[in-house]
mmCIF file of C-alpha atoms in Angstrom:
data_model
loop_
_atom_site.group_PDB
_atom_site.id
_atom_site.type_symbol
_atom_site.label_atom_id
_atom_site.label_comp_id
_atom_site.label_asym_id
_atom_site.label_seq_id
_atom_site.Cartn_x
_atom_site.Cartn_y
_atom_site.Cartn_z
ATOM 1 C CA UNK A 1 0.000 0.000 0.000
ATOM 2 C CA UNK A 2 1.005 3.602 -0.391
ATOM 3 C CA UNK A 3 -0.039 6.750 1.503
ATOM 4 C CA UNK A 4 -0.844 10.078 -0.097
ATOM 5 C CA UNK A 5 2.442 11.478 1.249
ATOM 6 C CA UNK A 6 4.412 8.637 -0.328
ATOM 7 C CA UNK A 7 2.607 9.221 -3.626
ATOM 8 C CA UNK A 8 3.658 12.865 -3.592
ATOM 9 C CA UNK A 9 7.248 11.800 -2.907
ATOM 10 C CA UNK A 10 7.170 9.469 -5.902
ATOM 11 C CA UNK A 11 5.783 12.267 -8.061
ATOM 12 C CA UNK A 12 8.636 14.537 -6.934
ATOM 13 C CA UNK A 13 11.165 11.838 -7.834
ATOM 14 C CA UNK A 14 9.545 11.421 -11.245
ATOM 15 C CA UNK A 15 9.733 15.176 -11.841
ATOM 16 C CA UNK A 16 13.419 15.095 -10.888
ATOM 17 C CA UNK A 17 13.913 12.461 -13.616
ATOM 18 C CA UNK A 18 12.338 14.788 -16.205
ATOM 19 C CA UNK A 19 8.964 13.040 -16.237
ATOM 20 C CA UNK A 20 6.565 15.990 -16.233
ATOM 21 C CA UNK A 21 3.400 16.177 -14.159
ATOM 22 C CA UNK A 22 1.524 16.657 -17.433
ATOM 23 C CA UNK A 23 2.905 13.333 -18.658
ATOM 24 C CA UNK A 24 1.845 11.563 -15.445
ATOM 25 C CA UNK A 25 -1.671 12.989 -15.752
ATOM 26 C CA UNK A 26 -1.813 11.915 -19.390
ATOM 27 C CA UNK A 27 -0.821 8.367 -18.411
ATOM 28 C CA UNK A 28 -3.342 8.344 -15.562
ATOM 29 C CA UNK A 29 -6.235 9.474 -17.745
ATOM 30 C CA UNK A 30 -5.347 6.976 -20.440
ATOM 31 C CA UNK A 31 -5.262 4.147 -17.874
ATOM 32 C CA UNK A 32 -8.668 5.221 -16.511
ATOM 33 C CA UNK A 33 -10.081 5.060 -20.041
ATOM 34 C CA UNK A 34 -8.572 1.614 -20.600
ATOM 35 C CA UNK A 35 -9.726 0.215 -17.231
ATOM 36 C CA UNK A 36 -13.326 1.376 -17.630
ATOM 37 C CA UNK A 37 -13.512 0.274 -21.280
ATOM 38 C CA UNK A 38 -12.270 -3.205 -20.454
ATOM 39 C CA UNK A 39 -14.443 -3.739 -17.381
ATOM 40 C CA UNK A 40 -17.867 -2.465 -18.459
ATOM 41 C CA UNK A 41 -20.152 -2.854 -21.447
ATOM 42 C CA UNK A 42 -20.348 0.722 -22.695
ATOM 43 C CA UNK A 43 -22.633 0.159 -25.675
ATOM 44 C CA UNK A 44 -25.318 2.881 -25.837
ATOM 45 C CA UNK A 45 -23.864 4.595 -22.758
ATOM 46 C CA UNK A 46 -23.260 8.300 -22.201
ATOM 47 C CA UNK A 47 -20.079 9.005 -20.227
ATOM 48 C CA UNK A 48 -20.363 11.870 -17.731
ATOM 49 C CA UNK A 49 -17.286 13.206 -15.946
ATOM 50 C CA UNK A 50 -17.542 15.102 -12.655
ATOM 51 C CA UNK A 51 -14.218 16.955 -12.577
ATOM 52 C CA UNK A 52 -12.692 19.290 -10.015
ATOM 53 C CA UNK A 53 -10.137 21.988 -10.746
ATOM 54 C CA UNK A 54 -7.145 20.086 -9.306
ATOM 55 C CA UNK A 55 -5.055 17.320 -10.800
ATOM 56 C CA UNK A 56 -7.699 14.664 -10.102
ATOM 57 C CA UNK A 57 -9.905 16.707 -12.407
ATOM 58 C CA UNK A 58 -7.002 16.799 -14.863
ATOM 59 C CA UNK A 59 -6.948 12.977 -14.869
ATOM 60 C CA UNK A 60 -10.664 13.038 -15.625
ATOM 61 C CA UNK A 61 -10.282 15.534 -18.468
ATOM 62 C CA UNK A 62 -7.629 13.349 -20.100
ATOM 63 C CA UNK A 63 -9.844 10.262 -19.771
ATOM 64 C CA UNK A 64 -12.770 12.219 -21.231
ATOM 65 C CA UNK A 65 -10.643 13.103 -24.257
ATOM 66 C CA UNK A 66 -9.960 9.413 -24.904
ATOM 67 C CA UNK A 67 -13.605 8.471 -24.435
ATOM 68 C CA UNK A 68 -14.989 11.157 -26.727
ATOM 69 C CA UNK A 69 -13.620 9.405 -29.820
ATOM 70 C CA UNK A 70 -15.880 6.442 -29.091
ATOM 71 C CA UNK A 71 -18.865 7.546 -26.955
ATOM 72 C CA UNK A 72 -21.009 10.596 -26.178
ATOM 73 C CA UNK A 73 -19.224 12.506 -23.404
ATOM 74 C CA UNK A 74 -20.185 15.381 -21.116
ATOM 75 C CA UNK A 75 -17.848 17.057 -18.622
ATOM 76 C CA UNK A 76 -19.146 18.906 -15.571
ATOM 77 C CA UNK A 77 -16.265 21.027 -14.275
ATOM 78 C CA UNK A 78 -16.858 22.060 -10.661
ATOM 79 C CA UNK A 79 -15.172 25.039 -9.045
ATOM 80 C CA UNK A 80 -13.688 28.371 -10.035
ATOM 81 C CA UNK A 81 -11.813 28.114 -13.338
ATOM 82 C CA UNK A 82 -9.460 30.827 -12.060
ATOM 83 C CA UNK A 83 -8.213 28.286 -9.495
ATOM 84 C CA UNK A 84 -7.684 25.415 -11.902
ATOM 85 C CA UNK A 85 -4.258 23.756 -11.743
ATOM 86 C CA UNK A 86 -1.916 24.383 -14.664
ATOM 87 C CA UNK A 87 -2.094 20.754 -15.750
ATOM 88 C CA UNK A 88 -5.888 20.598 -15.494
ATOM 89 C CA UNK A 89 -6.114 23.857 -17.500
ATOM 90 C CA UNK A 90 -3.855 22.392 -20.169
ATOM 91 C CA UNK A 91 -6.226 19.440 -20.563
ATOM 92 C CA UNK A 92 -9.309 21.657 -20.401
ATOM 93 C CA UNK A 93 -7.898 23.621 -23.340
ATOM 94 C CA UNK A 94 -7.319 20.377 -25.258
ATOM 95 C CA UNK A 95 -10.824 19.018 -24.759
ATOM 96 C CA UNK A 96 -13.141 22.039 -24.796
ATOM 97 C CA UNK A 97 -13.535 22.024 -28.609
ATOM 98 C CA UNK A 98 -14.298 18.302 -28.708
ATOM 99 C CA UNK A 99 -16.634 17.900 -25.730
ATOM 100 C CA UNK A 100 -19.311 19.974 -24.056
ATOM 101 C CA UNK A 101 -17.733 21.222 -20.798
ATOM 102 C CA UNK A 102 -20.080 22.933 -18.330
ATOM 103 C CA UNK A 103 -18.435 24.938 -15.558
ATOM 104 C CA UNK A 104 -20.489 24.838 -12.335
ATOM 105 C CA UNK A 105 -19.527 27.133 -9.468
ATOM 106 C CA UNK A 106 -22.569 26.922 -7.167
ATOM 107 C CA UNK A 107 -25.256 24.577 -5.915
ATOM 108 C CA UNK A 108 -27.838 26.898 -7.485
ATOM 109 C CA UNK A 109 -26.298 26.475 -10.945
ATOM 110 C CA UNK A 110 -26.246 22.708 -10.512
ATOM 111 C CA UNK A 111 -29.912 22.611 -9.424
ATOM 112 C CA UNK A 112 -30.918 23.816 -12.911
ATOM 113 C CA UNK A 113 -29.203 20.906 -14.628
ATOM 114 C CA UNK A 114 -31.099 17.689 -15.461
ATOM 115 C CA UNK A 115 -30.473 14.559 -17.497
ATOM 116 C CA UNK A 116 -33.055 13.017 -19.780
ATOM 117 C CA UNK A 117 -34.427 10.005 -17.865
ATOM 118 C CA UNK A 118 -33.907 7.483 -20.688
ATOM 119 C CA UNK A 119 -30.124 7.971 -20.891
ATOM 120 C CA UNK A 120 -27.848 5.140 -19.746
ATOM 121 C CA UNK A 121 -25.014 6.807 -17.859
ATOM 122 C CA UNK A 122 -21.483 5.978 -16.832
ATOM 123 C CA UNK A 123 -20.548 8.477 -14.120
ATOM 124 C CA UNK A 124 -16.871 9.169 -13.462
ATOM 125 C CA UNK A 125 -15.867 10.871 -10.215
ATOM 126 C CA UNK A 126 -12.722 12.976 -10.699
ATOM 127 C CA UNK A 127 -13.707 15.685 -8.234
ATOM 128 C CA UNK A 128 -11.102 15.566 -5.465
ATOM 129 C CA UNK A 129 -9.067 12.343 -5.254
ATOM 130 C CA UNK A 130 -5.983 12.588 -3.031
ATOM 131 C CA UNK A 131 -6.399 16.355 -2.709
ATOM 132 C CA UNK A 132 -8.999 16.335 0.066
ATOM 133 C CA UNK A 133 -8.033 18.731 2.871
ATOM 134 C CA UNK A 134 -10.786 19.006 5.464
ATOM 135 C CA UNK A 135 -14.321 20.395 5.098
ATOM 136 C CA UNK A 136 -15.905 20.370 1.660
ATOM 137 C CA UNK A 137 -16.933 23.708 0.192
ATOM 138 C CA UNK A 138 -19.576 24.354 -2.433
ATOM 139 C CA UNK A 139 -20.057 23.379 -5.134
ATOM 140 C CA UNK A 140 -18.483 20.061 -4.072
ATOM 141 C CA UNK A 141 -21.105 18.910 -1.516
ATOM 142 C CA UNK A 142 -23.803 19.616 -4.114
ATOM 143 C CA UNK A 143 -21.756 17.814 -6.782
ATOM 144 C CA UNK A 144 -21.455 14.706 -4.598
ATOM 145 C CA UNK A 145 -25.176 14.760 -3.774
ATOM 146 C CA UNK A 146 -26.099 15.046 -7.455
ATOM 147 C CA UNK A 147 -23.634 12.320 -8.422
ATOM 148 C CA UNK A 148 -25.126 9.974 -5.828
ATOM 149 C CA UNK A 149 -28.678 10.837 -6.894
ATOM 150 C CA UNK A 150 -28.061 9.799 -10.502
ATOM 151 C CA UNK A 151 -28.382 6.205 -11.682
ATOM 152 C CA UNK A 152 -25.659 4.521 -13.669
ATOM 153 C CA UNK A 153 -22.299 2.801 -13.488
ATOM 154 C CA UNK A 154 -20.135 4.785 -11.052
ATOM 155 C CA UNK A 155 -16.336 4.828 -11.194
ATOM 156 C CA UNK A 156 -14.006 6.906 -9.029
ATOM 157 C CA UNK A 157 -10.571 8.078 -10.172
ATOM 158 C CA UNK A 158 -7.799 7.232 -7.663
ATOM 159 C CA UNK A 159 -9.931 7.670 -4.491
ATOM 160 C CA UNK A 160 -13.709 8.243 -4.196
ATOM 161 C CA UNK A 161 -14.223 11.937 -3.524
ATOM 162 C CA UNK A 162 -14.921 12.569 0.153
ATOM 163 C CA UNK A 163 -12.953 9.561 1.446
ATOM 164 C CA UNK A 164 -9.611 10.283 3.128
ATOM 165 C CA UNK A 165 -7.020 8.267 1.168
ATOM 166 C CA UNK A 166 -4.959 7.335 4.233
ATOM 167 C CA UNK A 167 -7.654 6.556 6.814
ATOM 168 C CA UNK A 168 -10.779 5.648 4.844
ATOM 169 C CA UNK A 169 -12.707 8.219 6.889
ATOM 170 C CA UNK A 170 -15.653 9.816 5.098
ATOM 171 C CA UNK A 171 -15.326 13.578 5.473
ATOM 172 C CA UNK A 172 -18.987 14.660 5.594
ATOM 173 C CA UNK A 173 -20.097 12.729 2.478
ATOM 174 C CA UNK A 174 -18.541 10.804 -0.389
ATOM 175 C CA UNK A 175 -19.280 9.689 -3.928
ATOM 176 C CA UNK A 176 -20.899 6.275 -4.294
ATOM 177 C CA UNK A 177 -18.891 3.873 -6.437
ATOM 178 C CA UNK A 178 -19.068 0.536 -8.195
ATOM 179 C CA UNK A 179 -15.375 0.590 -9.064
ATOM 180 C CA UNK A 180 -12.228 2.565 -8.250
ATOM 181 C CA UNK A 181 -9.278 2.949 -10.601
ATOM 182 C CA UNK A 182 -6.367 3.873 -8.351
ATOM 183 C CA UNK A 183 -2.804 4.730 -9.320
ATOM 184 C CA UNK A 184 0.437 2.900 -8.511
ATOM 185 C CA UNK A 185 -0.719 0.970 -5.421
ATOM 186 C CA UNK A 186 -3.660 0.514 -3.070
ATOM 187 C CA UNK A 187 -4.235 3.476 -0.751
ATOM 188 C CA UNK A 188 -4.755 2.568 2.952
ATOM 189 C CA UNK A 189 -8.190 4.194 2.879
ATOM 190 C CA UNK A 190 -9.264 1.774 0.136
ATOM 191 C CA UNK A 191 -8.161 -1.406 1.911
ATOM 192 C CA UNK A 192 -11.721 -2.317 2.911
ATOM 193 C CA UNK A 193 -12.837 -1.761 -0.697
ATOM 194 C CA UNK A 194 -10.089 -3.869 -2.271
ATOM 195 C CA UNK A 195 -12.610 -6.046 -4.152
ATOM 196 C CA UNK A 196 -13.933 -2.922 -5.876
ATOM 197 C CA UNK A 197 -10.527 -1.424 -6.668
ATOM 198 C CA UNK A 198 -8.224 -1.806 -9.654
ATOM 199 C CA UNK A 199 -4.604 -0.648 -9.340
ATOM 200 C CA UNK A 200 -2.999 0.709 -12.533
ATOM 201 C CA UNK A 201 0.633 1.542 -13.200
ATOM 202 C CA UNK A 202 1.453 5.083 -14.375
ATOM 203 C CA UNK A 203 5.225 4.628 -14.339
ATOM 204 C CA UNK A 204 6.179 6.137 -10.985
ATOM 205 C CA UNK A 205 8.688 3.416 -10.097
ATOM 206 C CA UNK A 206 9.228 1.987 -6.622
ATOM 207 C CA UNK A 207 8.502 3.548 -3.224
#
């Protein structure tokens, strides 16, 4: 297993070896696409990404770019675009002409959004991941509530949003999930969900 702190150390080592954070995010998103495509029957499905403005959201944006060549894709980008990480912004710029990306900054904005009831959805949680740091602030509680309200296949990227990666503690609320695609190694907070978790290699090397 690997803690969030150890993951950050491995990322630093990778950066020191001239593997860019952008490259790691690209690998992560590609592996998410591959894992979901291989595990689930996606025929006639619409793929909906719930992305935050950090690097977990960047992973989701990369995965969305791979999916959009094969399936209908929608991206809901939660949070202030002015606070988006450089790597997430880079991938937002790449995808915005290919996929409908809706930026949602408040619970009120989200309350006006509805899906047609006949759609078969695959819902991908790339809201927070390892980046959780205490109390959730809007629009993230509303995003999690809406995500959990919807019906469909539910997959979380790295760690289900709202679950502490090192302890497994639910901080207020968390995204429901059928499957988790986590990077490099199992996180301690996912140990009790090991049967629902797939570990994928993104080339970080050893701890």
